[in-house]
């Protein structure tokens, strides 16, 4: 079945290693007939959560802050799959993606929970200079348990520092296959 897939790309490098994983994934997913919408978070105006607990999940724009999260909320509500893509920054996901994810909390408060469950699935794509993804994977897996999204797995590309380092590496093929395997 055709799926609506959202990618949250937390890298600031449009042609970086994370973005290369996203491109391969997208090619695989589109070859299987799915639609992929990428949000390149670093180019978006997204502010940190204020912790006000005044979100209204039932509204189109559920947060008290009006910024580019308003492009993401309706897309998330409507999608089947959410891909988290990020460089490894200090053993975890980048600030760009963590900031956006905190703001998704607005979909969990007020008029019912529009974030958890709903048959959604997710996968994690990461690039890093080293190979110590353990803390990031633990965080992601924990998040998936909380959200009750089906965890489709991780593509973790270590050994990549500079833009282009990932070229020709097996993780690009893994990302493609993961995209193609979504059903
Ligand atoms: C602020 C910052 C923190 C980083 N922290 C780590 C780290 O903890 N472990 C690691 O292996 N690489 C770390 N790196 C290297 C990046 O993960 C690596 O350059 C990666 O390829 C960047 O992905 P991108 O090309 O998608 O931006 C860090 C880079 C930056 C700029």
PDB file of C-alpha atoms and ligand atoms in Angstrom, residues 11-13 16-19 87-91 127-132 160-163, ligand 1:
ATOM      1  CA  UNK A  11      21.659  17.877   9.704  1.00  0.00           C
ATOM      2  CA  UNK A  12      22.714  21.443   8.887  1.00  0.00           C
ATOM      3  CA  UNK A  13      24.553  20.156   5.776  1.00  0.00           C
ATOM      4  CA  UNK A  16      26.176  16.024   3.951  1.00  0.00           C
ATOM      5  CA  UNK A  17      26.301  12.402   4.979  1.00  0.00           C
ATOM      6  CA  UNK A  18      22.894  12.326   6.692  1.00  0.00           C
ATOM      7  CA  UNK A  19      21.332  13.916   3.616  1.00  0.00           C
ATOM      8  CA  UNK A  87      24.284  13.491  12.417  1.00  0.00           C
ATOM      9  CA  UNK A  88      25.685  12.186  15.708  1.00  0.00           C
ATOM     10  CA  UNK A  89      26.438  15.262  17.824  1.00  0.00           C
ATOM     11  CA  UNK A  90      28.029  14.599  21.217  1.00  0.00           C
ATOM     12  CA  UNK A  91      26.720  11.024  21.234  1.00  0.00           C
ATOM     13  CA  UNK A 127      26.039   9.594  10.233  1.00  0.00           C
ATOM     14  CA  UNK A 128      29.111  10.149  12.406  1.00  0.00           C
ATOM     15  CA  UNK A 129      32.874  10.420  12.413  1.00  0.00           C
ATOM     16  CA  UNK A 130      33.131   7.557  14.923  1.00  0.00           C
ATOM     17  CA  UNK A 131      30.991   4.530  15.639  1.00  0.00           C
ATOM     18  CA  UNK A 132      29.599   5.108  19.135  1.00  0.00           C
ATOM     19  CA  UNK A 160      32.148   9.788   7.987  1.00  0.00           C
ATOM     20  CA  UNK A 161      33.441  13.240   8.886  1.00  0.00           C
ATOM     21  CA  UNK A 162      33.508  15.447   5.819  1.00  0.00           C
ATOM     22  CA  UNK A 163      30.779  16.015   3.242  1.00  0.00           C
TER      23      UNK A 163
HETATM   24  C1  LIG B   1      28.888  19.690  17.072  1.00  0.00           C
HETATM   25  C2  LIG B   1      29.391  18.366  16.538  1.00  0.00           C
HETATM   26  C3  LIG B   1      29.424  17.274  17.386  1.00  0.00           C
HETATM   27  C4  LIG B   1      29.856  16.035  16.910  1.00  0.00           C
HETATM   28  N1  LIG B   1      29.864  14.971  17.755  1.00  0.00           N
HETATM   29  C5  LIG B   1      30.259  13.754  17.295  1.00  0.00           C
HETATM   30  C6  LIG B   1      30.253  12.624  18.162  1.00  0.00           C
HETATM   31  O1  LIG B   1      29.882  12.682  19.335  1.00  0.00           O
HETATM   32  N2  LIG B   1      30.682  11.440  17.658  1.00  0.00           N
HETATM   33  C7  LIG B   1      31.100  11.305  16.357  1.00  0.00           C
HETATM   34  O2  LIG B   1      31.474  10.215  15.960  1.00  0.00           O
HETATM   35  N3  LIG B   1      31.082  12.356  15.498  1.00  0.00           N
HETATM   36  C8  LIG B   1      30.669  13.578  15.947  1.00  0.00           C
HETATM   37  N4  LIG B   1      30.642  14.653  15.080  1.00  0.00           N
HETATM   38  C9  LIG B   1      30.959  14.451  13.639  1.00  0.00           C
HETATM   39  C10 LIG B   1      29.684  14.337  12.767  1.00  0.00           C
HETATM   40  O3  LIG B   1      28.782  13.404  13.295  1.00  0.00           O
HETATM   41  C11 LIG B   1      30.077  13.953  11.337  1.00  0.00           C
HETATM   42  O4  LIG B   1      30.826  14.990  10.757  1.00  0.00           O
HETATM   43  C12 LIG B   1      28.881  13.618  10.456  1.00  0.00           C
HETATM   44  O5  LIG B   1      29.322  13.062   9.243  1.00  0.00           O
HETATM   45  C13 LIG B   1      28.061  14.866  10.160  1.00  0.00           C
HETATM   46  O6  LIG B   1      26.925  14.504   9.407  1.00  0.00           O
HETATM   47  P1  LIG B   1      26.361  15.448   8.221  1.00  0.00           P
HETATM   48  O7  LIG B   1      27.331  15.352   7.098  1.00  0.00           O
HETATM   49  O8  LIG B   1      25.042  14.884   7.923  1.00  0.00           O
HETATM   50  O9  LIG B   1      26.261  16.845   8.766  1.00  0.00           O
HETATM   51  C14 LIG B   1      30.259  15.901  15.547  1.00  0.00           C
HETATM   52  C15 LIG B   1      30.235  17.034  14.702  1.00  0.00           C
HETATM   53  C16 LIG B   1      29.812  18.256  15.188  1.00  0.00           C
HETATM   54  C17 LIG B   1      29.773  19.455  14.250  1.00  0.00           C
END
